[in-house]
Coordinates of C-alpha atoms in Angstrom, one line a residue:
X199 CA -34.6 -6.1 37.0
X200 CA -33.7 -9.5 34.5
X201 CA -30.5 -10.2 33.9
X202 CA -29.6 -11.8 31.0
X203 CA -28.5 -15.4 31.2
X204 CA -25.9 -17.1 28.2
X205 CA -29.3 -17.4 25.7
X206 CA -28.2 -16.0 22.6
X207 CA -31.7 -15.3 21.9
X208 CA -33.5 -14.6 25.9
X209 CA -34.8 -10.3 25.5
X210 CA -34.9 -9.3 29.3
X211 CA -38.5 -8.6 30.8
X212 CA -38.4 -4.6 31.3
X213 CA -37.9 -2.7 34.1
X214 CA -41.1 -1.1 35.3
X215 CA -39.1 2.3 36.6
X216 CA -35.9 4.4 34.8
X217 CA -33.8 3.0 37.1
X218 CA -34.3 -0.9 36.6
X219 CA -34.2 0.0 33.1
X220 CA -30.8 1.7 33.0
X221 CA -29.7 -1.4 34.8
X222 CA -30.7 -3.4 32.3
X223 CA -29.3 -1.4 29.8
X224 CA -25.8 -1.7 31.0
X225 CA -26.6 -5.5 31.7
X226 CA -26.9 -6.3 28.0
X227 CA -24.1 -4.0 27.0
X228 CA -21.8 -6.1 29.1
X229 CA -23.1 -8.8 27.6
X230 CA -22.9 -7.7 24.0
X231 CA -19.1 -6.5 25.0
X232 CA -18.1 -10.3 26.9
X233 CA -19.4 -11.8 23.0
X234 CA -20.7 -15.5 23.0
X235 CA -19.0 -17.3 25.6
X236 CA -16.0 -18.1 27.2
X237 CA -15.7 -21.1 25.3
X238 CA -15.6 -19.2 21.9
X239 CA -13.0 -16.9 23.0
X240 CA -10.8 -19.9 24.5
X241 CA -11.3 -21.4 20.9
X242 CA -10.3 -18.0 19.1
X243 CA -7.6 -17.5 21.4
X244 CA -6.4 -21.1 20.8
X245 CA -5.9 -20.4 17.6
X246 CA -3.2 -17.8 18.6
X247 CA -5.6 -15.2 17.7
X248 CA -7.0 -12.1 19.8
X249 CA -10.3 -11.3 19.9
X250 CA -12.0 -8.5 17.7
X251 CA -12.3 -6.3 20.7
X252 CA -8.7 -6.5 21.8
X253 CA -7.7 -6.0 18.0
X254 CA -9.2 -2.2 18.2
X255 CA -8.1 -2.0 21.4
X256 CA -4.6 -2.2 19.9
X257 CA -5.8 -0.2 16.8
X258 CA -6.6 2.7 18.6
X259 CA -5.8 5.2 21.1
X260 CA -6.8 3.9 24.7
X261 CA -10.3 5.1 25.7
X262 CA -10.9 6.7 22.4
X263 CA -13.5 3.8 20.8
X264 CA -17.2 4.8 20.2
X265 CA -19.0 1.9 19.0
X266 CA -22.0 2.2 16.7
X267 CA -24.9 -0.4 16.9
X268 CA -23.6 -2.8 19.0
X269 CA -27.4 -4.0 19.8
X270 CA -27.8 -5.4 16.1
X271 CA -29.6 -8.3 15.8
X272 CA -30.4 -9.9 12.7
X273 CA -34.0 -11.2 11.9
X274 CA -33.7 -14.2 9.8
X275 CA -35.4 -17.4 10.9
X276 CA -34.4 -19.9 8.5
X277 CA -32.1 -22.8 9.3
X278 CA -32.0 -22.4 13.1
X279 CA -31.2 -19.0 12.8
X280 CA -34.2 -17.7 14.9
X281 CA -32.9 -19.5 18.2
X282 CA -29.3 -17.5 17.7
X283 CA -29.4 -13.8 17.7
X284 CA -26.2 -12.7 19.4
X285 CA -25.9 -8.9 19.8
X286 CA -23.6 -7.1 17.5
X287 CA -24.5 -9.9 14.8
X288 CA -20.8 -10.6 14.4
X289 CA -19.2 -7.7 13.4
X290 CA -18.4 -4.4 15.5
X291 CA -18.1 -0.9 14.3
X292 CA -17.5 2.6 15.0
X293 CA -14.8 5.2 15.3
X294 CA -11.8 6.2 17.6
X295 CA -8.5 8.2 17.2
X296 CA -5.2 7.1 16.6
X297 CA -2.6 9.7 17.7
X298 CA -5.5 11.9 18.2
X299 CA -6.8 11.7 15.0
X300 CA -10.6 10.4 13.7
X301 CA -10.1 6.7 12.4
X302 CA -13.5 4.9 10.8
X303 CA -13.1 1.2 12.0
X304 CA -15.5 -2.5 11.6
X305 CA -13.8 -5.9 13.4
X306 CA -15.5 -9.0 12.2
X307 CA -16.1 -11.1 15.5
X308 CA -15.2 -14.7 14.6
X309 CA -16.8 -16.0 17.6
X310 CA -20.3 -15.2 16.1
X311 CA -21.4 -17.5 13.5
X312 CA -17.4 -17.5 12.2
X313 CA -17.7 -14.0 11.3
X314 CA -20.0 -14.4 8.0
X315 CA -21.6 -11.6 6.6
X316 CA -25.4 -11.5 7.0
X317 CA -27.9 -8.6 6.2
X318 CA -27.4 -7.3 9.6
X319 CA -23.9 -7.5 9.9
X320 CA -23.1 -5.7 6.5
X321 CA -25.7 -3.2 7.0
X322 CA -23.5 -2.3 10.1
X323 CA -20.7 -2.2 8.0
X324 CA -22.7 -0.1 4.9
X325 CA -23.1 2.3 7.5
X326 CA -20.0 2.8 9.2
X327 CA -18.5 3.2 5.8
X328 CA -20.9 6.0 4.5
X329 CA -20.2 8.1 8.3
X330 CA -16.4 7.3 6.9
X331 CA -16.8 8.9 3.8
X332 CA -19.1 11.8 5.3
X333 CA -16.9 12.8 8.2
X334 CA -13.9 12.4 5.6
X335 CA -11.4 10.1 7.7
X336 CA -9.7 6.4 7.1
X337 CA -11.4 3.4 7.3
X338 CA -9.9 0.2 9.3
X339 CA -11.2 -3.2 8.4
X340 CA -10.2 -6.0 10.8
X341 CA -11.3 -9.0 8.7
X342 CA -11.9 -12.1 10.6
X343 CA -14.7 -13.7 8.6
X344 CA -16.0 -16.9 6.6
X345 CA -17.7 -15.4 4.0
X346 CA -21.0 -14.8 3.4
X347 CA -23.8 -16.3 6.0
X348 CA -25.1 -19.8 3.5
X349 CA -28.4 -19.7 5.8
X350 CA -29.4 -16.4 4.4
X351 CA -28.6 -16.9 0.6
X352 CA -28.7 -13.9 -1.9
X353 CA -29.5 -11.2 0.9
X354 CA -25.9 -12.3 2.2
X355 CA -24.3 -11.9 -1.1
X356 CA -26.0 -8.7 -1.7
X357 CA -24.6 -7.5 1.4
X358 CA -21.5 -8.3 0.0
X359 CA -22.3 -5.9 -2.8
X360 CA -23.0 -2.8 -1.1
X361 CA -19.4 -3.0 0.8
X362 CA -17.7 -3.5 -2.9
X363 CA -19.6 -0.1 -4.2
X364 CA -18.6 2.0 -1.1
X365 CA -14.9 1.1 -1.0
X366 CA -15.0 2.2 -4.7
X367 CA -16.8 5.5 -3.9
X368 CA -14.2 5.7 -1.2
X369 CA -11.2 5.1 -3.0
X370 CA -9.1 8.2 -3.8
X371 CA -11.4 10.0 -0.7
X372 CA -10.1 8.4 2.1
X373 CA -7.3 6.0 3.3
X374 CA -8.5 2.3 3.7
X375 CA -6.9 -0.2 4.9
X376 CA -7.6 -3.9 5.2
X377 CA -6.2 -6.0 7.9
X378 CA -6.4 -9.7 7.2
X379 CA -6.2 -11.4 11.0
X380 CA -7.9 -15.0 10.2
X381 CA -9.7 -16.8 6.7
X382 CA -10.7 -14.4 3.8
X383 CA -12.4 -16.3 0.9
X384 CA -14.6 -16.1 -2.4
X385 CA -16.4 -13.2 -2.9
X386 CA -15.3 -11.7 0.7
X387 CA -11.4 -11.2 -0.6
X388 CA -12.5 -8.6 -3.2
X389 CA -13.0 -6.0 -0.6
X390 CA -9.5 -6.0 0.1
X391 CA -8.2 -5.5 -3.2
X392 CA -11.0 -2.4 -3.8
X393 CA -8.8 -0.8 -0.6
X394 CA -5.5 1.2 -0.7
X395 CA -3.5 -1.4 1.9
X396 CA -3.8 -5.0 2.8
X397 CA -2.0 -6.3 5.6
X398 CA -1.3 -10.1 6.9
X399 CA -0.6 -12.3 9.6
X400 CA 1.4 -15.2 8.8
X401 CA 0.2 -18.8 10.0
X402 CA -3.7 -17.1 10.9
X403 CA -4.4 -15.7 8.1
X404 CA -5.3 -16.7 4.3
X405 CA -7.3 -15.1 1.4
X406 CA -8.0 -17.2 -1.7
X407 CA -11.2 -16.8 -4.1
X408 CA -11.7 -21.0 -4.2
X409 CA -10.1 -22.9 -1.5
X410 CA -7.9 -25.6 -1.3
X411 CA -10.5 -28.9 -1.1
X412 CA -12.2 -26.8 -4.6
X413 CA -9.2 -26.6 -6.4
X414 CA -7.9 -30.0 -5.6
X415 CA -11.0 -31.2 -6.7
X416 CA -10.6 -29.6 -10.1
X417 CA -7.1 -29.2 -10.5
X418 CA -6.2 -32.0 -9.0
X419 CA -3.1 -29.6 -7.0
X420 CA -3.2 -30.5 -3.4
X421 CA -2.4 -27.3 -1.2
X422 CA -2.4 -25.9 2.4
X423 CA -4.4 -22.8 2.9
X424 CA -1.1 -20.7 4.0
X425 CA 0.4 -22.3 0.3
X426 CA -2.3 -21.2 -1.7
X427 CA -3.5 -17.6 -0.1
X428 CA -1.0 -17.4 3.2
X429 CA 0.8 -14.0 4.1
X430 CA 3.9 -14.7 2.3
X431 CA 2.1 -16.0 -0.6
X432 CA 0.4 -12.5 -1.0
X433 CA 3.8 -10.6 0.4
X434 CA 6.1 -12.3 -2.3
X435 CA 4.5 -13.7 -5.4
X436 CA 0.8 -12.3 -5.6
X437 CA 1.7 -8.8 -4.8
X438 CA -2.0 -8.9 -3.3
X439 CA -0.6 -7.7 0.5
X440 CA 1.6 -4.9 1.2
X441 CA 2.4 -6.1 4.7
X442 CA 3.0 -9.1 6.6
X443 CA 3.7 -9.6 10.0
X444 CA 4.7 -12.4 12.6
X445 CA 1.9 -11.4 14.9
X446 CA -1.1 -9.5 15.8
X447 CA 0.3 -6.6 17.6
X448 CA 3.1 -6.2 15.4
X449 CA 0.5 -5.9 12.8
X450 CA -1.8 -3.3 14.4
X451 CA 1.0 -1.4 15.3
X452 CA 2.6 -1.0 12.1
X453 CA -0.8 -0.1 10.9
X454 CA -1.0 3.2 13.7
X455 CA 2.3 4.0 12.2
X456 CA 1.0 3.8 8.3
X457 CA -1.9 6.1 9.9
X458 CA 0.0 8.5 11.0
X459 CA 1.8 9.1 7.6
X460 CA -1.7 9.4 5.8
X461 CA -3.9 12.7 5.8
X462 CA -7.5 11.9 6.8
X463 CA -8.5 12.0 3.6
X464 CA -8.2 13.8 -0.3
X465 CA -8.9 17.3 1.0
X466 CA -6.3 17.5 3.3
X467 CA -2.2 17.2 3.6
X468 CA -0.6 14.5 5.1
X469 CA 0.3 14.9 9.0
X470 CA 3.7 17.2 9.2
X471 CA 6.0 16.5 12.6
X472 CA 9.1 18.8 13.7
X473 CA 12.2 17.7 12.2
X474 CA 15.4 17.2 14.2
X475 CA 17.3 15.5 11.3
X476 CA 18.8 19.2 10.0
X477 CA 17.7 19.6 6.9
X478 CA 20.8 20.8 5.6
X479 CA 22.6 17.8 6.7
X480 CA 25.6 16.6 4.5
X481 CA 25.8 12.8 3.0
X482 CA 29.3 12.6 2.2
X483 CA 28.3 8.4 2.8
X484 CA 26.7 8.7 -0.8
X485 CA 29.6 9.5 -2.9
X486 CA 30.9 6.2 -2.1
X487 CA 27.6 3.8 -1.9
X488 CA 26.7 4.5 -5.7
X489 CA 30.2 3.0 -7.5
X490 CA 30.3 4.7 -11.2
X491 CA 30.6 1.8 -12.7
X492 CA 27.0 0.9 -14.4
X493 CA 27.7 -2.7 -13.9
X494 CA 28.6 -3.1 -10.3
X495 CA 25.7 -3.3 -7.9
X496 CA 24.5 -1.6 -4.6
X497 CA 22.0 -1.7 -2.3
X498 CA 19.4 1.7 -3.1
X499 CA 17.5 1.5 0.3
X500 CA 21.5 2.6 1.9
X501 CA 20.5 5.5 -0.8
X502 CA 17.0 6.3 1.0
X503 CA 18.0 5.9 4.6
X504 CA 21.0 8.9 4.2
X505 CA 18.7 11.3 2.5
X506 CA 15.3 10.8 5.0
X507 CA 14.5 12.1 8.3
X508 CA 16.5 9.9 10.4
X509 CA 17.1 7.1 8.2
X510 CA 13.3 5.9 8.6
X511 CA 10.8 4.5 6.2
X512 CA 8.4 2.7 5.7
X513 CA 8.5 0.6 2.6
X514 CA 5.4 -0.7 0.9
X515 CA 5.2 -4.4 -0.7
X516 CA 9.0 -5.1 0.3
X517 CA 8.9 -8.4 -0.4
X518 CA 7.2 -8.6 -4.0
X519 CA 9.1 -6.8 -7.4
X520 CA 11.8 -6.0 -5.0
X521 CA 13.6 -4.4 -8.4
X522 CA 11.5 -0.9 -7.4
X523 CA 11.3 0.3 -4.3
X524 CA 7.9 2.4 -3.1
X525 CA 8.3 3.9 0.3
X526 CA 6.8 6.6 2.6
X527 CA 9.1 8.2 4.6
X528 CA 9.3 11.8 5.8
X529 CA 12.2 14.9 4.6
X530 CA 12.2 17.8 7.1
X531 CA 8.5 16.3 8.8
X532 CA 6.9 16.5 5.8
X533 CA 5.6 13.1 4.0
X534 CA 7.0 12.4 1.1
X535 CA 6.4 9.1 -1.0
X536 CA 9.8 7.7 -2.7
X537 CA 10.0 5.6 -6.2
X538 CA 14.1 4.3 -6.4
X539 CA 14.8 1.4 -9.0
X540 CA 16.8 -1.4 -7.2
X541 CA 20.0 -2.5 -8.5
X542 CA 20.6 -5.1 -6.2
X543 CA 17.2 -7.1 -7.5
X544 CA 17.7 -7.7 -11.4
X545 CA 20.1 -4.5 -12.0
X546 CA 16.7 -2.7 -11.5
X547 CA 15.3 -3.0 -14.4
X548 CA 11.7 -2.9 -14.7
X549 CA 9.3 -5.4 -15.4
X550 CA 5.8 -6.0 -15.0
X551 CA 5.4 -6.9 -11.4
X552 CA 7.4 -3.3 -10.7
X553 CA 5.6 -1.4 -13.0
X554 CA 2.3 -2.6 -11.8
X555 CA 3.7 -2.0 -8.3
X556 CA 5.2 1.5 -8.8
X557 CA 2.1 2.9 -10.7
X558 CA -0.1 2.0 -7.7
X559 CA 2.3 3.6 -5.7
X560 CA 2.3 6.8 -7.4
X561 CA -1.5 6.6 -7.9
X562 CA -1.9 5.9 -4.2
X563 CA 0.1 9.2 -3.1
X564 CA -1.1 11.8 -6.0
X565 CA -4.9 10.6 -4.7
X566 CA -3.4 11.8 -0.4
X567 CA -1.9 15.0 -1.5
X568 CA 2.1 13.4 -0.8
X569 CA 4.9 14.7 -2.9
X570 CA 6.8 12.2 -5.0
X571 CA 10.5 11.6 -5.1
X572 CA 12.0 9.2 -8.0
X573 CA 15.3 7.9 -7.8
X574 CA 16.4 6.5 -11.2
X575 CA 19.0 4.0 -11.9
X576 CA 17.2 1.7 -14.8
X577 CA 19.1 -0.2 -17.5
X578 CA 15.6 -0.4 -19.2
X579 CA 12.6 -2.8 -19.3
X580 CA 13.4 -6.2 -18.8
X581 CA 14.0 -8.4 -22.6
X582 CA 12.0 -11.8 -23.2
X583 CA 9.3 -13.8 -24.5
X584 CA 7.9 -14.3 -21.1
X585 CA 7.3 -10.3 -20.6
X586 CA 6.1 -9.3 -23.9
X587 CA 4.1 -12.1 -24.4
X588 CA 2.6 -11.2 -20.2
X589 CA 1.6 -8.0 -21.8
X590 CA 4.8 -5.7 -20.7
X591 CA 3.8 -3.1 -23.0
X592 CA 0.2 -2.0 -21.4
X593 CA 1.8 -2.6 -17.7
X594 CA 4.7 -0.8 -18.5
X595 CA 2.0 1.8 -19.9
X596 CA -0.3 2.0 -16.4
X597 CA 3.1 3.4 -14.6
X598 CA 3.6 6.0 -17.8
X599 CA -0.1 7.2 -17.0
X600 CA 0.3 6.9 -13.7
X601 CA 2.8 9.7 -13.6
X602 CA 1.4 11.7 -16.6
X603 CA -1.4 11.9 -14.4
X604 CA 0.0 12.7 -11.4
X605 CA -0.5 16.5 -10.0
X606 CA 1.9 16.6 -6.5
X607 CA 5.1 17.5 -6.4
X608 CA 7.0 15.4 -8.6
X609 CA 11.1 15.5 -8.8
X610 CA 13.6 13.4 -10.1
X611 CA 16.7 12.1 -9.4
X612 CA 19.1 10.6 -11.9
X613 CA 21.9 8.4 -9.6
X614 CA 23.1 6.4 -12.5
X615 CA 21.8 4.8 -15.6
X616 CA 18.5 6.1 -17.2
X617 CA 18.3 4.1 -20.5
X618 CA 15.8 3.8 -23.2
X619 CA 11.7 3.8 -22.5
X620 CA 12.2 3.0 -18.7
X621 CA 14.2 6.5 -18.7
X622 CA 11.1 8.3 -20.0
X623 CA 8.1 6.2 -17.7
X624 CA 10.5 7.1 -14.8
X625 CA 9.3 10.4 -14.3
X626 CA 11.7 12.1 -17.0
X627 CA 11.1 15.9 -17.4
X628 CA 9.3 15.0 -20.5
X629 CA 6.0 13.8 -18.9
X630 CA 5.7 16.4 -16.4
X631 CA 8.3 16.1 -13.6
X632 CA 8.8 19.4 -11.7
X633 CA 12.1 18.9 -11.5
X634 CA 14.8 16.8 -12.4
X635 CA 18.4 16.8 -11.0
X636 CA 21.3 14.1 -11.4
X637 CA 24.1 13.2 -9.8
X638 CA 27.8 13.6 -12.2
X639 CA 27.6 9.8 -12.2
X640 CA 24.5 9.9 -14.8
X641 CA 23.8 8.4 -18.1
X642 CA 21.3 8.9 -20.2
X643 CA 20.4 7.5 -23.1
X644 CA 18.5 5.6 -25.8
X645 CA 20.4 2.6 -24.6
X646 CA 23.9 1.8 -23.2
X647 CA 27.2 2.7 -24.7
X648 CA 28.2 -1.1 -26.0
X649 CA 24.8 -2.0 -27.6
X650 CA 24.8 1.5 -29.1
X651 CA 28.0 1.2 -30.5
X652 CA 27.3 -2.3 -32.1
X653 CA 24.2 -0.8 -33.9
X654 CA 25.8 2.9 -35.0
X655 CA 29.2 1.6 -36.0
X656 CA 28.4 -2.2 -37.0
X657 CA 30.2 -1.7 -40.6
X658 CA 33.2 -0.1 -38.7
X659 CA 33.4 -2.9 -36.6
X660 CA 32.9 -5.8 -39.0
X661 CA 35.5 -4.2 -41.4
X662 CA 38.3 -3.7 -38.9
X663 CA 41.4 -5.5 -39.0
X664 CA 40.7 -5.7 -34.9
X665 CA 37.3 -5.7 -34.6
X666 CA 37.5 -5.5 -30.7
X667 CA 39.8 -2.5 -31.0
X668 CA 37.4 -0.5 -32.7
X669 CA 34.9 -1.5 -30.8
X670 CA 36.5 -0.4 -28.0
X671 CA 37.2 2.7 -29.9
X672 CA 33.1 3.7 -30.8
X673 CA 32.1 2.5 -27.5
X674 CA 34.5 5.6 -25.7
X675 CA 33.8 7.7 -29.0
X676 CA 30.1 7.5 -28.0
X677 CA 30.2 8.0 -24.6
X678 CA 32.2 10.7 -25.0
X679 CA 29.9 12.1 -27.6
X680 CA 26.5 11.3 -26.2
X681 CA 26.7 10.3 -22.6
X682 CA 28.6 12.5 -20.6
X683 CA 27.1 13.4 -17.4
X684 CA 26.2 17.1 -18.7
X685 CA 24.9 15.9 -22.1
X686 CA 21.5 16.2 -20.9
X687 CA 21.9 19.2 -18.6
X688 CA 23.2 21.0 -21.6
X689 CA 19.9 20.4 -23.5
X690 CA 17.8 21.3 -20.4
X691 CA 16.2 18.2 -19.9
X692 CA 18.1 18.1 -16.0
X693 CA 17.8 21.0 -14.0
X694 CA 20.7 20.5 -12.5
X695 CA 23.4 18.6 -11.8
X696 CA 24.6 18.3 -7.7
X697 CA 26.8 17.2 -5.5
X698 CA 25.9 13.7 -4.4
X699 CA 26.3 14.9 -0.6
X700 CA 23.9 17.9 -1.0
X701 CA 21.1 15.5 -2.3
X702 CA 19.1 15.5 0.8
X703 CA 19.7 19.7 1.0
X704 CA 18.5 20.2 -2.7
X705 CA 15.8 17.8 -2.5
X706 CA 13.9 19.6 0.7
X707 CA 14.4 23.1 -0.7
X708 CA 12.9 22.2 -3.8
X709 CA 9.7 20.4 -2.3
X710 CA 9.5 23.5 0.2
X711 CA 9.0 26.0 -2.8
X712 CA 6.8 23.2 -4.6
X713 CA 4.6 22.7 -1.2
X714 CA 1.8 25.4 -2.9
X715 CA 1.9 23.8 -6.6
X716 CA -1.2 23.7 -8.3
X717 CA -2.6 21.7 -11.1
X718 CA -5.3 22.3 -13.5
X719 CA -6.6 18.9 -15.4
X720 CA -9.0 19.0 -18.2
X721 CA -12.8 18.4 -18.0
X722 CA -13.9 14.7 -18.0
X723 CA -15.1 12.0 -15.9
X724 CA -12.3 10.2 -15.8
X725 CA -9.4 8.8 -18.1
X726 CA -9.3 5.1 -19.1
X727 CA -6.0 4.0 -18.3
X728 CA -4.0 0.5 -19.8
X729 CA -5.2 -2.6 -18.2

C-alpha cells in the first residue's frame, strides 16, 4: 500500500490485492477531504473565513452530505498547471438535506488555485446543476472564487457559459440561491444575478464586474473593494443582495431558514408547519398602529408582525427601497409571501427601486406556488425629473405585469390611502386580485382630496371672496362625495370592508378556500415584459 504524500500531483502505485486497494481508496479520500495543506487553510481561516467544507457542514443537516466527484482532476498542462492537480479541482459538489429535505449544493474551495473556474471545476458544477434540475430540488452555491482560471483561457470562460444557461433553464423550476462568502468578479458575478437569492458577508465578501485598480485606472475613482461591490453596497444601494450578514454562520443559517420556507421546486407547495398562533386570534393592537390621518406616519412591519404566525418573517432586501416591504412569513403554517407599502420610508410611495423590487418579489413567489398578500397604503408614484427621466414608467410597468401575470392566490388589503396609478399596479381588483378587502380607514381615489379639489373646483376657488374657505369647503365636499370609506365597496371593486382586528381572521379563511385556485393562461412561449 502507497500512501499519498503532500504532492499535489504524486497517483499512488496500486495495490496488488482488494484489500491494499480499498486502503488506498480511503487514503486519497482523506486526502481530497484535508484539501491542500495546512498552510492554505491557516491562510483562509486568517482571513476570518471557514473553509468550503465547514460552510456545507453548516448548510446542511449533520451527516446528510453526499459528495459527487470529489476525485476530479483537471488535465491542462499549460503554465505549470501539469505539476498541480489537486483532487476536487477546487470546487466540491453534491447533495444533502436540510430539515430532511433534498438540497442540490457546489462550495468553491479557495484554497485550490483561489477558487477559479477551470474546465474541470465547472464541469462539476454543469453537472450538479442538471441532477438539480432532474431530481427537482434547490440548488446552494457557496461562491468563494477568483474568476475564471487565466492559465486555461477560453475553455475557462466557456465554462462560465454553461453555469449562465442552466441557472436560466432553472429559474422558475427550482429555488437557487447564491451565497457570496469571499471575492466575486467579472464575468463570475452574473451567476448570481441569473438566481432567485443572493446573500453576503460583510468585510469577506465583494462582487464587482471591474475591480477597483480597473476603474481607478479609467475613472480615475479610487475605491476599496467593500466600497465598490461589499455587502452593504449590494444590501442598500445596488439592490443586487437580498441578505447580508455579520458572519458566516449567521449567514448559512439564515439560508436553512429561507429553505425551509421554499417548496423543492415549481411542481410542488411550499413546506406547511402546525400553527399554534390561533388562527382566529384578535388584533385589537391594529386599530391604533394605523392613525386615520393620511399624513401621519407609522411603521407597516408593526402591521405584519400582528397579523403572521407569531409575529415572524422574514423580509427580503430590507435594507434597499425600504418604501415596499416584500416578506415571507407564514399565516396558520402555510407560506404566504406579503407586499405592504411603507409609510415610514418616503410616505410609501413607489418609485423605481420598489417597483423593480416588488415585481421580483411577486414573480419570485407566483414561479414557488406561495400565495400573495398586498397591503396598500400608497399616495402614488413618486413626482420628479429624476424618476421619469430614470424610466419610471416601464419599471413601474414590470410590477403591473408582474401581478397581471401572477396565478397564486392574490388578495388585497386596503389600510389607508390607495391613490392614482400606484392604486391600480398594487394588485387592485382590476388586474386580477382574488380578493380585495379594506379597512374603514380607506381612501381611494384618482388622487387625494386637496389636489383634487384644486383641479375640480379651481374657478370656485379663484373667484371666492375667501379663497381658503372654499377650499376648505370642496376639499370636505369631495371627500364626502367620492372618498368615503364605502365609496368603493358600493361599486364592488372591495369585497368587503372589516374590522381592523379581524384582519388576520379574514385573511386565513380566504387563502384556506383559495388553497385549490386554478389558473388557465393562454398559449405562448412566453410574454415580453417592460425592461
Amino acid at each position: 500500500m502507497t500512501l499519498l504524500d503532500e504532492t499535489p500531483n504524486e497517483t499512488p502505485a496500486v495495490a496488488s490485492d482488494a484489500r491494499g486497494r480499498v486502503a488506498e481508496l480511503h487514503a486519497i479520500r482523506d486526502r481530497a477531504r484535508r484539501g491542500p495543506s495546512e498552510r492554505a487553510t491557516e491562510a483562509q481561516r486568517a482571513k476570518g473565513k471557514l473553509t468550503a467544507r465547514e460552510r456545507i457542514e453548516l448548510l446542511l443537516d449533520a451527516g446528510s452530505f453526499n459528495e459527487v466527484e470529489p476525485l476530479r482532476r483537471h488535465r491542462a498542462t499549460g503554465f505549470g498547471l501539469d505539476a498541480k492537480r489537486p483532487y476536487s479541482d477546487g470546487v466540491i459538489t453534491g447533495w444533502g438535506t436540510v430539515e430532511g429535505r433534498t438540497v442540490f449544493v457546489y462550495a468553491h474551495d479557495f484554497r485550490i488555485f483561489g477558487g477559479a473556474l477551470g474546465e474541470a471545476h465547472a464541469t462539476k458544477i454543469h453537472k450538479i446543476m442538471d441532477m438539480a434540475i432532474s431530481a427537482g430540488a434547490p440548488l446552494v452555491s457557496l461562491n468563494d472564487g477568483a474568476g475564471a482560471r487565466i492559465q486555461e483561457g477560453v475553455s475557462a470562460l466557456a465554462g462560465y457559459g454553461g453555469i449562465f444557461q442552466r441557472n436560466t433553464r432553472a429559474s422558475g423550476v427550482i429555488p437557487q440561491i447564491s451565497v457570496m462568502l469571499g471575492p466575486c468578479a467579472g464575468g463570475a458575478a452574473y451567476s448570481p444575478a441569473l438566481t432567485d437569492f443572493v446573500f453576503m458577508v460583510r468585510e469577506t465578501s465583494q462582487m464587482f464586474i471591474t475591480g477597483p485598480d480597473v476603474v481607478q485606472a479609467v475613472t480615475g475613482e479610487k475605491v476599496s473593494q467593500n466600497g465598490l461591490g461589499g455587502a452593504d453596497v449590494h444590501a442598500e444601494t445596488s439592490g443586487v443582495a437580498h441578505f447580508a450578514y455579520d458572519d458566516e454562520e449567521t449567514c448559512l443559517n439564515e439560508v436553512r431558514y429561507l429553505l425551509a420556507m421554499l417548496p423543492a421546486n415549481n411542481r410542488e407547495n411550499p413546506p406547511s408547519h402546525p400553527a399554534e398562533d390561533p388562527a382566529d386570534r384578535k388584533g385589537e393592537t391594529l386599530l391604533d398602529l394605523v392613525p386615520a390621518d393620511g399624513n401621519r406616519a407609522y411603521d407597516m412591519r408593526k402591521v405584519i408582525e400582528e397579523i403572521v404566525d407569531d409575529g415572524e418573517y422574514l423580509e427580503v432586501h430590507e435594507r434597499w427601497a425600504t418604501n415596499i416591504i416584500c416578506a415571507l412569513t407564514r399565516m396558520d403554517g402555510q407560506v404566504v409571501g406579503i407586499i405592504a407599502n411603507q409609510p415610514a420610508s418616503l410616505a410609501g410611495v413607489l418609485d423605481i427601486e420598489a417597483s423593480e423590487k416588488a415585481a421580483r418579489f411577486v414573480q419570485m413567489c407566483d414561479a414557488f406556488n406561495i400565495p400573495i398578500v398586498t397591503l396598500l397604503d400608497v399616495p402614488g408614484f413618486l413626482p420628479g425629473v429624476d424618476q421619469e427621466h430614470g424610466g419610471i414608467i416601464r419599471h413601474g410597468a414590470k410590477l403591473l405585469y408582474a401581478y397581471c401575470n401572477a396565478t397564486v392566490p392574490r388578495i388585497s388589503l386596503i389600510l389607508r390611502k390607495a391613490y392614482g396609478g400606484a392604486y391600480i399596479v398594487m394588485d387592485s381588483q382590476s388586474i386580477g386580485a382574488d380578493l380585495t378587502y379594506a379597512w374603514p380607514t380607506n381612501e381611494i381615489a384618482v388622487m387625494g382630496a386637496e389636489g383634487a379639489a384644486n383641479v375640480i373646483f379651481r374657478k370656485q376657488i379663484a373667484e371666492a371672496d375667501d379663497p381658503d374657505a372654499m377650499r376648505e369647503a370642496m376639499v370636505k365636499e369631495y371627500k364626502a362625495e367620492l372618498m368615503h370609506p364605502y365609496y368603493a365597496a358600493e361599486r364592488g371593486l372591495v369585497d368587503d370592508v372589516i374590522d381592523p382586528s379581524e384582519t388576520r381572521e379574514v385573511l386565513i379563511r380566504s387563502l384556506a378556500m383559495l388553497r385549490t385556485k386554478h389558473a388557465d393562461l393562454p398559449s405562448r412561449k412566453h410574454g415580453n415584459p417592460p425592461m
